XYZ file of C-alpha atoms in Angstrom:
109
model
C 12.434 75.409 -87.658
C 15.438 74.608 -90.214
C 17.588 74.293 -87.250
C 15.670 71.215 -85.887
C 17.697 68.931 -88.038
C 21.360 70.552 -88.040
C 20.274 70.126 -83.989
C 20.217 66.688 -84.374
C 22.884 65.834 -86.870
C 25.250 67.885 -84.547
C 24.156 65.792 -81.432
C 23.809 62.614 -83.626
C 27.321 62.886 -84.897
C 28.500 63.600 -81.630
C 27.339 60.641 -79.998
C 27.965 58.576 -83.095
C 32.026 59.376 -82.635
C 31.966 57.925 -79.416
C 32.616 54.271 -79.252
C 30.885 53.607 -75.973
C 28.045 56.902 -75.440
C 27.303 57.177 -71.675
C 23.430 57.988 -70.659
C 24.114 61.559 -70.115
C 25.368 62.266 -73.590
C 22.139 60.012 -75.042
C 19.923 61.635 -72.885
C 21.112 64.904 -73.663
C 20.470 64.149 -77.262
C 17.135 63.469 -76.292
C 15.957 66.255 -74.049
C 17.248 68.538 -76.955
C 15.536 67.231 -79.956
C 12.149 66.757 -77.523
C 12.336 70.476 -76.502
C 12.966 71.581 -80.077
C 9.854 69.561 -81.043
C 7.756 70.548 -78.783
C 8.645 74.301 -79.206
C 9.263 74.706 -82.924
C 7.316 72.152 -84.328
C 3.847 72.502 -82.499
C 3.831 75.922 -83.183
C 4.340 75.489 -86.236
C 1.901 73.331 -86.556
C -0.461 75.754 -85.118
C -0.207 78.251 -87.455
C -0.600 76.418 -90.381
C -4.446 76.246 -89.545
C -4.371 79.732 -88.738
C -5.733 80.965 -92.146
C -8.573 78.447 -92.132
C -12.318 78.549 -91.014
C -13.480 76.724 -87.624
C -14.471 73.915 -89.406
C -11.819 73.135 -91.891
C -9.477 73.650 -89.218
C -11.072 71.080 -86.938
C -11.092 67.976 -89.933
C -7.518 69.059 -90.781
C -6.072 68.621 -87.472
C -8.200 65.704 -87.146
C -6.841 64.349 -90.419
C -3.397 64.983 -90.111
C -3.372 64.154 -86.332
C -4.639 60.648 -87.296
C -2.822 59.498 -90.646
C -0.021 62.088 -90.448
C 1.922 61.533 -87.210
C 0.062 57.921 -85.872
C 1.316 56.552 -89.547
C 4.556 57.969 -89.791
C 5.356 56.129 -85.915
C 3.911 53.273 -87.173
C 6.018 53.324 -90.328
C 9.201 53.969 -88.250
C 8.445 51.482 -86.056
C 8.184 48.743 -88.784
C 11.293 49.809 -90.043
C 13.530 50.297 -87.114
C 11.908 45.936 -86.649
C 13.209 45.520 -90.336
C 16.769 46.712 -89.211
C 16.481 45.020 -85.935
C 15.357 41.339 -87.790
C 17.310 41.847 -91.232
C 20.910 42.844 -89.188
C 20.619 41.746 -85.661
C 20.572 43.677 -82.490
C 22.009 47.290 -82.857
C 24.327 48.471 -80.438
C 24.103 52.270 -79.240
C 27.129 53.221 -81.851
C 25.208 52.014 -84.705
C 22.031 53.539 -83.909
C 23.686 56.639 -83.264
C 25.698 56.001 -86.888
C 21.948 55.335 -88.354
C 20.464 58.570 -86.613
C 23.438 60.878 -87.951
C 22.593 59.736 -91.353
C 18.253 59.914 -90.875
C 19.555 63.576 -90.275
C 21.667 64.494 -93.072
C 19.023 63.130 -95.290
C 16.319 65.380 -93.232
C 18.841 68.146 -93.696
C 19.261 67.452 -97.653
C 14.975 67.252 -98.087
């Protein structure tokens, strides 16, 4: 699961070197850090409710499943429309320059 990020740095950097990314290389980038999630983090996910009774289990997921990952979308959303309204339309280079640095700050926490 520590590999998720360096995943994505590597394929953020690559794509953030390239001064005009095709759809392939973006897509790419995509499919990988999609399959990693849905591999790696879902399991993991999994088992931290392993340890737990039925019904702490069920309000957890619940919980988390509700504030957890619906907020944190909702938060990037709001800030990726910050960006967008404070400095304009973003070309693919720059959002690939912003996603190469989201990573090495996921890699650092």
């Amino acid at each position: 699961w520590r590999s998720i990020p360096l995943l994505s740095l590597l394929f953020t950097t690559f794509q953030a070197f390239q001064s005009n990314p095709t759809l392939y290389i973006v897509s790419t980038s995509l499919l990988v850090m999609k399959v990693l999630e849905y591999s790696a983090r879902r399991m993991l996910d999994e088992m931290v409710y392993v340890p737990l009774d039925f019904e702490s289990r069920f309000v957890g997921k619940e919980i988390i499943g509700v504030f957890g990952y619906r907020f944190g979308k909702s938060c990037m959303s709001l800030s990726l429309s910050g960006i967008t309204s404070t400095f304009g339309n973003l070309n693919i280079h720059q959002l690939s320059i912003l996603c190469t640095l989201a990573a090495i700050v996921w890699t650092k926490t």
